[in-house]
Amino acid sequence: MKGKLEWIYKSSKALETTFRSDEMEAVQAVMIAEDLKRTGRLKAVTFIDQAGTPWTVKELQNYLKEIDTEPHNITVYFDGGFDVSSKTAGLGCVIYYEQNGKSYRLRRNALVSELVSNNEAEYAALHLAVQELDFLNVHHLPVMFKGDSRVVINHLSEEWPVIEQHLYSWADRIVGKLKALGIRPEYELVARKANMEADRLAAQALKGIDIMAISERE
């Protein structure tokens, strides 16, 4: 979870002023808030999350304790590839997350049929990633989704309208699943080079190589 710190500073001459920080992760906000308290000049401090909800430092600390045993700080990469000759699609997703003080990487791919385009394959890859988040029991958390499909990213971030009916069905299914899980999505368009791992998984799926693995990261 990200947000901004807002605090009231009281000078030695009882003058007061309010400051607001840049956006930061909740864990960083707690550390800075504790630092500010040690100055002896802090009158009040509040963490404002991205939804505009205010949190006390104590509430934020409790929240961080609660989510530590569950997957959090999640970033998802997804990619889909469509083979015109066989009418099959390879889907790939990589999920980076933290749990119990450790960092993990989940890799998953799948071979599917009955799709009609590369754009649909990209949507199906994102849907696969959302299913994996469900299996990980991710809920009521922000999640960053990164992909190199301008169509999918711009559709779901509402930069572009979804006109094609078959793509609208995928978008509707994904948005509905995210809402059911309480996931607050953020979308980022990345260069294909930054999405190579998901791209490789999709290509391996087209070759009939199935991958499902979770590994701990250094």
XYZ file of C-alpha atoms in Angstrom:
218
model
C 0.000 0.000 0.000
C 1.201 3.485 -0.862
C 0.255 6.896 0.448
C 1.499 10.205 1.829
C 2.407 11.320 5.317
C 0.838 14.493 6.648
C 2.147 15.947 9.884
C 1.864 19.044 12.029
C 5.187 20.452 13.211
C 5.340 22.637 16.316
C 8.375 24.887 16.759
C 10.056 25.839 20.059
C 8.111 29.110 19.897
C 4.788 27.263 19.546
C 4.479 28.062 15.849
C 2.720 25.325 13.865
C 2.784 24.327 10.209
C 1.616 21.314 8.200
C 3.797 19.259 5.869
C 2.892 16.568 3.356
C 5.362 14.052 1.952
C 5.729 12.507 -1.494
C 4.008 9.159 -2.050
C 5.767 6.209 -0.416
C 5.244 2.626 0.707
C 3.448 2.141 4.028
C 6.470 0.524 5.664
C 8.614 3.569 4.784
C 5.920 5.873 6.142
C 6.001 4.107 9.516
C 9.799 4.447 9.719
C 9.700 8.160 8.866
C 6.810 8.809 11.266
C 8.812 7.201 14.076
C 11.788 9.379 13.134
C 9.639 12.507 13.224
C 8.335 11.594 16.688
C 11.890 11.461 18.000
C 12.390 15.139 17.130
C 9.976 16.095 19.923
C 8.409 18.658 17.580
C 5.656 16.494 16.144
C 2.121 17.464 17.159
C 0.242 14.996 14.941
C 0.940 12.651 11.998
C -1.424 10.854 9.626
C -0.923 8.490 6.709
C -3.266 9.155 3.760
C -3.558 6.146 1.444
C -4.237 6.344 -2.312
C -7.985 6.095 -1.718
C -7.818 9.161 0.546
C -8.379 7.153 3.728
C -6.510 8.473 6.814
C -4.565 6.064 9.066
C -2.895 6.630 12.397
C 0.635 5.257 12.740
C -0.681 2.603 15.127
C -3.332 1.507 12.628
C -0.695 1.355 9.907
C 1.619 -0.744 12.079
C -1.211 -3.173 12.849
C -2.093 -3.418 9.162
C 1.506 -4.251 8.233
C 1.607 -6.965 10.908
C -1.623 -8.488 9.611
C -0.508 -8.715 5.978
C 3.032 -9.939 6.720
C 1.913 -13.588 6.729
C 0.008 -13.120 3.461
C 1.349 -12.291 -0.028
C 1.828 -8.528 -0.358
C 3.897 -5.911 -2.247
C 2.764 -7.666 -5.416
C 3.860 -6.944 -8.984
C 2.475 -8.958 -11.899
C 3.955 -9.257 -15.408
C 1.833 -10.867 -18.152
C 2.156 -11.649 -21.846
C 0.293 -13.600 -24.490
C 1.307 -14.889 -27.903
C -1.023 -16.081 -30.679
C -0.105 -18.619 -33.362
C -2.283 -17.957 -36.423
C -1.607 -21.305 -38.115
C -2.681 -23.469 -35.161
C -5.199 -21.013 -33.675
C -3.594 -21.552 -30.266
C -2.262 -19.058 -27.747
C 0.544 -19.218 -25.223
C -0.036 -17.367 -21.969
C 2.615 -16.375 -19.444
C 2.645 -14.557 -16.127
C 5.210 -13.801 -13.445
C 4.154 -12.710 -9.970
C 6.621 -11.134 -7.541
C 5.505 -10.903 -3.930
C 6.636 -10.860 -0.304
C 5.455 -13.111 2.503
C 6.728 -13.775 6.032
C 9.699 -11.480 5.482
C 10.839 -13.256 2.293
C 10.539 -12.473 -1.424
C 9.116 -14.928 -3.946
C 8.610 -15.306 -7.684
C 5.772 -17.344 -9.181
C 5.996 -18.373 -12.844
C 3.031 -19.856 -14.686
C 2.101 -20.505 -18.301
C -0.694 -22.191 -20.225
C -1.604 -23.246 -23.761
C -5.175 -22.419 -24.810
C -7.253 -22.661 -27.973
C -10.359 -21.014 -29.406
C -8.927 -17.492 -29.281
C -8.930 -15.273 -32.355
C -6.149 -12.700 -31.973
C -2.983 -11.660 -30.182
C -4.938 -9.014 -28.257
C -7.255 -11.716 -26.928
C -4.209 -13.787 -25.942
C -2.896 -10.808 -23.958
C -6.208 -10.533 -22.109
C -6.228 -14.274 -21.435
C -2.696 -14.012 -19.999
C -3.807 -11.284 -17.601
C -6.827 -13.386 -16.630
C -4.467 -16.300 -15.904
C -2.430 -14.012 -13.620
C -5.559 -12.908 -11.738
C -6.526 -16.554 -11.223
C -3.075 -17.194 -9.736
C -3.562 -14.267 -7.337
C -6.796 -15.923 -6.228
C -4.948 -19.221 -5.634
C -2.356 -17.303 -3.580
C -5.236 -15.906 -1.495
C -4.440 -12.310 -2.400
C -7.270 -10.025 -1.368
C -7.974 -6.407 -0.402
C -4.532 -5.226 -1.488
C -3.131 -2.996 -4.232
C -1.487 -4.919 -7.078
C 0.664 -3.513 -9.889
C 0.045 -5.129 -13.295
C 2.719 -4.625 -15.967
C 2.486 -5.647 -19.599
C 3.631 -4.618 -23.071
C 0.131 -4.728 -24.590
C -0.928 -1.153 -25.193
C -4.473 -2.370 -25.907
C -4.944 -4.223 -22.598
C -3.215 -1.622 -20.416
C -5.036 1.318 -21.985
C -8.383 -0.476 -21.889
C -8.175 -1.431 -18.223
C -6.730 1.907 -17.120
C -9.674 3.466 -18.990
C -7.469 5.439 -21.362
C -9.185 3.774 -24.320
C -12.758 2.443 -24.662
C -13.213 -1.294 -25.293
C -15.012 -1.592 -28.630
C -14.515 -5.227 -29.693
C -17.131 -7.437 -28.010
C -14.818 -10.418 -27.427
C -12.255 -8.164 -25.724
C -14.976 -6.449 -23.706
C -15.978 -9.858 -22.332
C -12.415 -10.498 -21.140
C -12.116 -7.017 -19.622
C -15.449 -7.413 -17.849
C -14.420 -10.819 -16.480
C -11.078 -9.508 -15.203
C -12.537 -6.385 -13.593
C -15.251 -8.456 -11.939
C -12.722 -10.919 -10.512
C -10.528 -8.112 -9.166
C -13.515 -6.504 -7.478
C -14.561 -9.834 -5.956
C -11.070 -10.229 -4.471
C -10.959 -6.618 -3.313
C -7.787 -6.065 -5.342
C -7.038 -2.446 -6.217
C -5.250 -2.635 -9.583
C -2.651 -0.298 -10.994
C -1.566 -0.706 -14.611
C 1.738 0.153 -16.241
C 2.728 -0.197 -19.883
C 6.309 -1.472 -20.171
C 8.662 -2.088 -23.075
C 8.789 -5.648 -24.397
C 12.376 -5.898 -23.163
C 11.145 -5.326 -19.594
C 8.567 -8.083 -20.051
C 10.868 -10.801 -21.394
C 10.221 -13.327 -18.632
C 6.465 -13.405 -19.229
C 7.101 -13.385 -22.991
C 9.399 -16.421 -22.646
C 6.774 -18.294 -20.646
C 4.164 -17.626 -23.335
C 6.549 -18.859 -26.052
C 7.329 -22.005 -24.044
C 3.610 -22.718 -23.692
C 3.250 -22.608 -27.499
C 5.999 -25.236 -27.676
C 4.122 -27.486 -25.261
C 6.340 -26.742 -22.260
C 4.223 -26.401 -19.096
C 5.647 -24.341 -16.246
C 4.311 -23.751 -12.759
C 6.964 -22.839 -10.208
C 7.429 -20.740 -7.077
C 10.951 -19.833 -6.014
C 12.442 -17.748 -3.243
C 14.408 -14.714 -4.347
C 17.646 -13.494 -2.827
